[in-house]
PDB file of C-alpha atoms in Angstrom:
ATOM      1  CA  UNK Y 572       1.933   4.289  -8.355  1.00 95.00           C
ATOM      2  CA  UNK Y 573       0.540   5.033  -4.891  1.00 97.00           C
ATOM      3  CA  UNK Y 574      -2.450   3.116  -3.553  1.00 98.00           C
ATOM      4  CA  UNK Y 575      -4.013   3.535  -0.123  1.00 96.00           C
ATOM      5  CA  UNK Y 576      -6.934   1.480   1.115  1.00 96.00           C
ATOM      6  CA  UNK Y 577      -8.721   2.021   4.451  1.00 94.00           C
ATOM      7  CA  UNK Y 578      -8.723  -0.857   6.865  1.00 91.00           C
ATOM      8  CA  UNK Y 579     -11.917  -2.594   7.935  1.00 89.00           C
ATOM      9  CA  UNK Y 580     -11.661  -2.112  11.684  1.00 86.00           C
ATOM     10  CA  UNK Y 581     -11.137   1.631  12.192  1.00 80.00           C
ATOM     11  CA  UNK Y 582     -12.500   4.662  10.382  1.00 78.00           C
ATOM     12  CA  UNK Y 583      -9.131   5.993   9.282  1.00 86.00           C
ATOM     13  CA  UNK Y 584      -6.303   3.418   9.457  1.00 88.00           C
ATOM     14  CA  UNK Y 585      -4.898   2.662   6.020  1.00 93.00           C
ATOM     15  CA  UNK Y 586      -2.553   0.344   4.130  1.00 95.00           C
ATOM     16  CA  UNK Y 587      -0.307   2.206   1.703  1.00 96.00           C
ATOM     17  CA  UNK Y 588       1.647   0.639  -1.172  1.00 97.00           C
ATOM     18  CA  UNK Y 589       3.926   2.718  -3.372  1.00 97.00           C
ATOM     19  CA  UNK Y 590       5.785   1.494  -6.468  1.00 96.00           C
ATOM     20  CA  UNK Y 591       8.663   3.850  -7.184  1.00 95.00           C
ATOM     21  CA  UNK Y 592      10.322   4.658 -10.536  1.00 93.00           C
ATOM     22  CA  UNK Y 593      12.681   1.663 -10.172  1.00 92.00           C
ATOM     23  CA  UNK Y 594       9.785  -0.707  -9.523  1.00 92.00           C
ATOM     24  CA  UNK Y 595      10.572  -1.154  -5.818  1.00 94.00           C
ATOM     25  CA  UNK Y 596       7.538  -1.500  -3.621  1.00 96.00           C
ATOM     26  CA  UNK Y 597       7.222   0.364  -0.313  1.00 97.00           C
ATOM     27  CA  UNK Y 598       4.641  -0.895   2.174  1.00 97.00           C
ATOM     28  CA  UNK Y 599       3.420   1.337   5.000  1.00 94.00           C
ATOM     29  CA  UNK Y 600       0.758   0.945   7.670  1.00 91.00           C
ATOM     30  CA  UNK Y 601      -0.869   4.308   8.458  1.00 89.00           C
ATOM     31  CA  UNK Y 602      -2.356   4.177  11.940  1.00 85.00           C
ATOM     32  CA  UNK Y 603      -5.757   5.604  12.901  1.00 79.00           C
ATOM     33  CA  UNK Y 604      -5.856   9.282  13.874  1.00 74.00           C
ATOM     34  CA  UNK Y 605      -6.078   8.527  17.585  1.00 74.00           C
ATOM     35  CA  UNK Y 606      -2.719   6.744  17.219  1.00 75.00           C
ATOM     36  CA  UNK Y 607      -1.128   9.196  14.747  1.00 72.00           C
ATOM     37  CA  UNK Y 608       1.895   9.693  17.011  1.00 74.00           C
ATOM     38  CA  UNK Y 609       2.623   5.956  16.946  1.00 71.00           C
ATOM     39  CA  UNK Y 610       5.379   4.660  14.714  1.00 72.00           C
ATOM     40  CA  UNK Y 611       4.102   3.845  11.225  1.00 75.00           C
ATOM     41  CA  UNK Y 612       5.968   0.716  10.049  1.00 81.00           C
ATOM     42  CA  UNK Y 613       7.401   0.863   6.559  1.00 91.00           C
ATOM     43  CA  UNK Y 614       9.271  -1.710   4.529  1.00 94.00           C
ATOM     44  CA  UNK Y 615      10.713  -1.877   0.993  1.00 95.00           C
ATOM     45  CA  UNK Y 616      11.065  -4.776  -1.421  1.00 94.00           C
ATOM     46  CA  UNK Y 617      13.524  -4.330  -4.298  1.00 93.00           C
ATOM     47  CA  UNK Y 618      12.265  -5.634  -7.622  1.00 88.00           C
ATOM     48  CA  UNK Y 619      15.633  -6.087  -9.331  1.00 85.00           C
ATOM     49  CA  UNK Y 620      16.910  -8.292  -6.502  1.00 79.00           C
ATOM     50  CA  UNK Y 621      15.971 -11.972  -6.685  1.00 78.00           C
ATOM     51  CA  UNK Y 622      15.769 -12.345  -2.916  1.00 90.00           C
ATOM     52  CA  UNK Y 623      11.973 -12.201  -2.749  1.00 91.00           C
ATOM     53  CA  UNK Y 624      10.511 -12.751  -6.251  1.00 92.00           C
ATOM     54  CA  UNK Y 625       7.246 -14.312  -5.030  1.00 93.00           C
ATOM     55  CA  UNK Y 626       6.776 -11.600  -2.421  1.00 94.00           C
ATOM     56  CA  UNK Y 627       7.316  -8.857  -5.045  1.00 94.00           C
ATOM     57  CA  UNK Y 628       4.864 -10.603  -7.379  1.00 94.00           C
ATOM     58  CA  UNK Y 629       2.293 -10.848  -4.546  1.00 97.00           C
ATOM     59  CA  UNK Y 630       2.749  -7.171  -3.685  1.00 97.00           C
ATOM     60  CA  UNK Y 631       2.222  -6.224  -7.359  1.00 96.00           C
ATOM     61  CA  UNK Y 632      -0.974  -8.321  -7.291  1.00 98.00           C
ATOM     62  CA  UNK Y 633      -2.027  -6.562  -4.082  1.00 98.00           C
ATOM     63  CA  UNK Y 634      -1.418  -3.152  -5.715  1.00 97.00           C
ATOM     64  CA  UNK Y 635      -3.770  -4.150  -8.537  1.00 97.00           C
ATOM     65  CA  UNK Y 636      -6.387  -5.598  -6.154  1.00 98.00           C
ATOM     66  CA  UNK Y 637      -6.372  -2.390  -4.086  1.00 97.00           C
ATOM     67  CA  UNK Y 638      -6.651  -0.288  -7.248  1.00 97.00           C
ATOM     68  CA  UNK Y 639      -9.684  -2.267  -8.379  1.00 98.00           C
ATOM     69  CA  UNK Y 640     -11.284  -2.087  -4.906  1.00 97.00           C
ATOM     70  CA  UNK Y 641     -10.772   1.678  -4.864  1.00 97.00           C
ATOM     71  CA  UNK Y 642     -12.317   1.945  -8.318  1.00 97.00           C
ATOM     72  CA  UNK Y 643     -15.217  -0.458  -7.835  1.00 97.00           C
ATOM     73  CA  UNK Y 644     -15.887  -0.039  -4.104  1.00 96.00           C
ATOM     74  CA  UNK Y 645     -14.614   3.404  -3.155  1.00 94.00           C
ATOM     75  CA  UNK Y 646     -14.288   4.268   0.510  1.00 92.00           C
ATOM     76  CA  UNK Y 647     -13.538   7.562   2.227  1.00 90.00           C
ATOM     77  CA  UNK Y 648      -9.754   8.138   2.421  1.00 89.00           C
ATOM     78  CA  UNK Y 649      -9.024   5.631  -0.348  1.00 93.00           C
ATOM     79  CA  UNK Y 650      -6.362   6.937  -2.713  1.00 93.00           C
ATOM     80  CA  UNK Y 651      -5.166   5.888  -6.138  1.00 95.00           C
ATOM     81  CA  UNK Y 652      -2.396   7.793  -7.911  1.00 95.00           C
ATOM     82  CA  UNK Y 653      -1.119   6.272 -11.127  1.00 91.00           C
ATOM     83  CA  UNK Y 654       1.950   7.863 -12.649  1.00 79.00           C
TER      84      UNK Y 654
END
């Protein structure tokens, strides 16, 4: 599942969450176009590891919240891909 939701403060910055086939969640901040050459931070939380169970649960909840926002309040550049 890949979900991207535009930020509130720029016309094209986005938050991207991706749940891969193993259930791991990748979080990436996509900068606005005028900063496209800047580093886009990315982190990964592993679902089968018990190091961050509450964080993984919160990220799964965030995935669902972003999916619902994209469905109910679509914005330009919002993206929902469900595998």
